[in-house]
Tab-separated table of C-alpha atoms in Angstrom:
chain	number	residue	atom	x	y	z
A	1365	MET	CA	-13.219	12.261	-16.006
A	1366	ASN	CA	-9.742	13.406	-16.003
A	1367	LEU	CA	-6.384	11.335	-17.186
A	1368	PRO	CA	-5.536	11.334	-13.364
A	1369	ASN	CA	-8.434	9.771	-12.477
A	1370	LYS	CA	-8.599	7.309	-15.000
A	1371	LEU	CA	-5.222	6.097	-14.136
A	1372	THR	CA	-6.310	5.793	-10.581
A	1373	LEU	CA	-9.390	3.533	-11.634
A	1374	LEU	CA	-6.982	1.594	-13.411
A	1375	ARG	CA	-4.998	0.954	-10.448
A	1376	VAL	CA	-8.215	0.020	-8.528
A	1377	ILE	CA	-8.861	-2.576	-11.722
A	1378	LEU	CA	-5.426	-3.904	-11.880
A	1379	VAL	CA	-6.094	-5.508	-8.016
A	1380	PRO	CA	-8.073	-8.351	-9.076
A	1381	PHE	CA	-5.719	-9.662	-11.885
A	1382	PHE	CA	-2.353	-8.994	-9.497
A	1383	LEU	CA	-4.428	-11.558	-7.414
A	1384	LEU	CA	-5.417	-13.869	-9.827
A	1385	PHE	CA	-1.619	-14.040	-10.688
A	1386	LEU	CA	-0.082	-14.051	-7.092
A	1387	LEU	CA	-2.569	-16.482	-5.797
A	1388	VAL	CA	-3.059	-19.002	-8.825
A	1389	ASP	CA	-0.058	-20.837	-9.291
A	1390	ALA	CA	-1.142	-23.057	-11.954
A	1391	ILE	CA	-0.770	-20.022	-13.892
A	1392	PRO	CA	2.732	-20.000	-15.807
A	1393	TYR	CA	5.005	-17.998	-14.253
A	1394	HIS	CA	2.349	-16.556	-11.730
A	1395	GLY	CA	4.805	-14.935	-9.551
A	1396	LEU	CA	6.248	-12.843	-12.372
A	1397	TRP	CA	3.257	-11.524	-13.517
A	1398	ALA	CA	1.841	-11.066	-10.404
A	1399	LEU	CA	5.146	-8.634	-10.095
A	1400	ILE	CA	4.502	-6.651	-13.196
A	1401	VAL	CA	1.001	-5.905	-12.403
A	1402	PHE	CA	1.747	-4.861	-8.957
A	1403	ALA	CA	4.729	-2.486	-10.471
A	1404	ALA	CA	2.343	-1.549	-13.334
A	1405	ALA	CA	-0.579	-0.332	-10.530
A	1406	SER	CA	2.456	1.189	-8.587
A	1407	VAL	CA	3.520	2.992	-11.526
A	1408	THR	CA	-0.205	4.474	-12.071
A	1409	ASP	CA	-0.151	5.702	-8.516
A	1410	ALA	CA	3.068	8.112	-8.971
A	1411	LEU	CA	1.898	8.928	-12.486
A	1412	ASP	CA	-1.758	10.110	-11.469
A	1413	GLY	CA	-0.274	12.247	-8.502
A	1414	HIS	CA	2.652	13.884	-11.077
A	1415	ILE	CA	0.040	14.505	-13.747
A	1416	ALA	CA	-2.789	15.923	-11.281
A	1417	ARG	CA	-0.466	18.533	-9.766
A	1418	SER	CA	1.418	19.393	-13.085
A	1419	ARG	CA	-1.758	20.271	-15.182
A	1420	ASN	CA	-3.725	21.480	-12.145
A	1421	LEU	CA	-5.978	17.979	-12.467
A	1422	ILE	CA	-6.688	17.877	-8.538
A	1423	THR	CA	-10.395	16.640	-8.084
A	1424	ASP	CA	-12.483	15.844	-5.134
A	1425	PHE	CA	-12.910	12.546	-6.863
A	1426	GLY	CA	-9.220	12.040	-7.459
A	1427	LYS	CA	-8.838	13.223	-3.467
A	1428	PHE	CA	-10.793	10.479	-2.293
A	1429	LEU	CA	-9.918	7.539	-4.811
A	1430	ASP	CA	-6.416	8.141	-4.858
A	1431	PRO	CA	-5.827	7.053	-0.661
A	1432	VAL	CA	-8.345	4.390	-1.509
A	1433	ALA	CA	-7.232	2.904	-4.549
A	1434	ASP	CA	-3.721	3.018	-2.639
A	1435	LYS	CA	-4.759	0.624	0.598
A	1436	VAL	CA	-6.374	-1.485	-1.807
A	1437	LEU	CA	-3.789	-2.758	-3.965
A	1438	VAL	CA	-1.431	-2.700	-0.320
A	1439	PHE	CA	-3.781	-4.536	1.828
A	1440	ALA	CA	-4.393	-6.764	-1.243
A	1441	ALA	CA	-1.114	-7.600	-1.406
A	1442	LEU	CA	-0.754	-8.111	2.599
A	1443	ILE	CA	-3.651	-10.112	3.115
A	1444	ALA	CA	-2.719	-12.383	0.052
A	1445	PHE	CA	0.565	-12.778	1.632
A	1446	ILE	CA	-1.046	-14.114	4.813
A	1447	GLU	CA	-2.550	-16.793	2.263
A	1448	LEU	CA	0.422	-17.695	1.292
A	1449	GLY	CA	2.437	-18.069	4.089
A	1450	LEU	CA	4.390	-15.000	3.933
A	1451	ALA	CA	3.018	-12.695	6.264
A	1452	SER	CA	1.918	-12.494	9.973
A	1453	SER	CA	-2.339	-11.929	10.179
A	1454	VAL	CA	-1.054	-10.038	13.492
A	1455	ALA	CA	1.424	-7.754	11.469
A	1456	VAL	CA	-0.979	-7.272	8.858
A	1457	VAL	CA	-4.102	-6.399	11.357
A	1458	ILE	CA	-1.602	-4.128	13.105
A	1459	MET	CA	-1.381	-1.946	9.899
A	1460	MET	CA	-4.565	-2.079	9.246
A	1461	ALA	CA	-5.599	-0.760	12.151
A	1462	ARG	CA	-3.317	1.964	11.983
A	1463	GLU	CA	-5.144	3.126	8.768
A	1464	PHE	CA	-8.181	3.230	10.140
A	1465	LEU	CA	-6.806	5.535	13.007
A	1466	VAL	CA	-5.731	7.339	10.840
A	1467	SER	CA	-8.451	7.726	8.808
A	1468	SER	CA	-11.012	8.378	11.241
A	1469	MET	CA	-8.802	10.949	12.592
A	1470	ARG	CA	-8.877	12.736	9.376
A	1471	MET	CA	-12.274	12.037	8.920
A	1472	VAL	CA	-12.906	13.978	12.627
A	1473	ALA	CA	-10.634	16.929	11.735
A	1474	ALA	CA	-12.567	17.505	8.573
A	1475	SER	CA	-15.576	17.622	10.180
A	1476	LYS	CA	-14.063	20.670	12.376
A	1477	GLY	CA	-12.496	22.074	8.937
A	1478	LYS	CA	-8.914	21.147	9.602
A	1479	VAL	CA	-6.772	18.812	6.911
A	1480	ILE	CA	-4.335	16.555	8.593
A	1481	ALA	CA	-0.914	16.174	6.346
A	1482	ALA	CA	0.389	13.030	5.906
A	1483	GLY	CA	3.751	13.165	8.329
A	1484	LYS	CA	7.315	11.994	7.322
A	1485	SER	CA	7.313	9.076	9.066
A	1486	GLY	CA	3.929	7.817	7.256
A	1487	LYS	CA	5.648	8.758	4.498
A	1488	VAL	CA	8.710	6.670	5.448
A	1489	LYS	CA	6.084	3.480	6.559
A	1490	THR	CA	4.427	3.604	2.995
A	1491	ALA	CA	7.656	3.480	0.792
A	1492	VAL	CA	8.970	1.129	2.788
A	1493	THR	CA	5.951	-1.068	3.132
A	1494	MET	CA	6.208	-0.603	-1.100
A	1495	VAL	CA	9.586	-1.768	-1.408
A	1496	SER	CA	8.647	-4.579	0.761
A	1497	ILE	CA	6.148	-5.888	-0.902
A	1498	VAL	CA	8.031	-5.542	-4.394
A	1499	VAL	CA	10.875	-7.184	-3.065
A	1500	ILE	CA	8.790	-9.998	-1.879
A	1501	LEU	CA	6.999	-10.242	-5.101
A	1502	LEU	CA	10.541	-10.204	-6.699
A	1503	LEU	CA	11.757	-13.213	-4.950
A	1504	LEU	CA	8.799	-15.171	-5.182
A	1505	ALA	CA	9.066	-14.447	-9.452
A	1506	ILE	CA	12.664	-15.667	-8.997
A	1507	SER	CA	12.239	-18.844	-7.098
A	1508	GLY	CA	9.228	-19.750	-9.410
A	1509	PHE	CA	12.103	-20.021	-12.470
A	1510	GLY	CA	13.980	-22.293	-9.755
A	1511	VAL	CA	16.409	-20.272	-9.137
A	1512	PRO	CA	17.481	-19.790	-5.097
A	1513	ALA	CA	17.017	-16.333	-4.476
A	1514	PHE	CA	18.735	-16.038	-1.368
A	1515	PRO	CA	20.201	-18.566	1.255
A	1516	LEU	CA	17.219	-17.576	3.369
A	1517	PRO	CA	13.911	-19.070	2.844
A	1518	LEU	CA	11.259	-16.711	1.546
A	1519	THR	CA	8.839	-17.218	4.617
A	1520	LEU	CA	11.298	-15.811	6.759
A	1521	ILE	CA	12.585	-13.279	4.515
A	1522	SER	CA	9.094	-11.936	4.150
A	1523	ASN	CA	7.899	-12.073	7.539
A	1524	ILE	CA	11.013	-9.860	8.631
A	1525	LEU	CA	10.112	-7.621	5.838
A	1526	ILE	CA	6.826	-7.599	7.083
A	1527	TRP	CA	7.436	-7.148	11.040
A	1528	ILE	CA	9.499	-4.252	9.948
A	1529	CYS	CA	6.504	-2.545	8.347
A	1530	ALA	CA	4.439	-3.352	11.019
A	1531	ALA	CA	7.110	-1.724	13.515
A	1532	LEU	CA	6.851	1.581	11.262
A	1533	THR	CA	3.268	1.074	10.997
A	1534	ILE	CA	3.417	1.374	15.308
A	1535	TYR	CA	5.814	4.290	15.187
A	1536	SER	CA	4.394	6.520	12.500
A	1537	GLY	CA	0.534	5.681	13.888
A	1538	ALA	CA	2.057	6.494	17.677
A	1539	GLU	CA	3.386	9.934	16.274
A	1540	TYR	CA	0.686	10.612	14.209
A	1541	LEU	CA	-1.825	10.614	17.156
A	1542	ILE	CA	0.429	12.260	19.188
A	1543	GLN	CA	0.743	15.198	17.155
A	1544	ASN	CA	-2.904	15.342	16.385
A	1545	ARG	CA	-4.468	14.347	19.725
A	1546	GLU	CA	-6.216	17.951	19.877
A	1547	VAL	CA	-8.252	16.392	17.000
A	1548	PHE	CA	-10.103	14.464	20.130
A	1549	THR	CA	-9.532	16.738	22.707
A	1550	GLY	CA	-11.602	19.503	21.440
A	1551	SER	CA	-8.927	22.151	21.214
A	1552	MET	CA	-8.886	22.682	17.405
């Protein structure tokens, strides 16, 4: 197993630790630890892709596991945010539905010998979602020190950020569906 694949596996392994720190408030500075673990897992995402491309270590295993690891990390955070009252379940279901739609379209396209690359709006959606999660975790960590993080309540800030992500998700999903409709119309 090459280094990029090990980094991808590490990202998956970090998810339960992230959830432990995020959800168990009996752990001192649990919000800070959750932020650190999430940030470390996010860094492995940037590193594994960079190393794989620069050293020509791209494998089928990596192509399969990398997007799965990304989705597991992001949705672990979003679902935990629901439990903590920091995210709307409706917004998170919208984001999950888009991922199922895109993954299904890619599988159908692949069965027809076509590869569908990620679009610009999908990349923006992903970046905004990751930044939003980090901001929410940062505010949660700061509030754990008893320092007011912002003049607005954390629950309000986090829900606004998550709904912004959901709106971008709807837009990018619709764009993806329209641009790749030939996958279902049979005109590929």
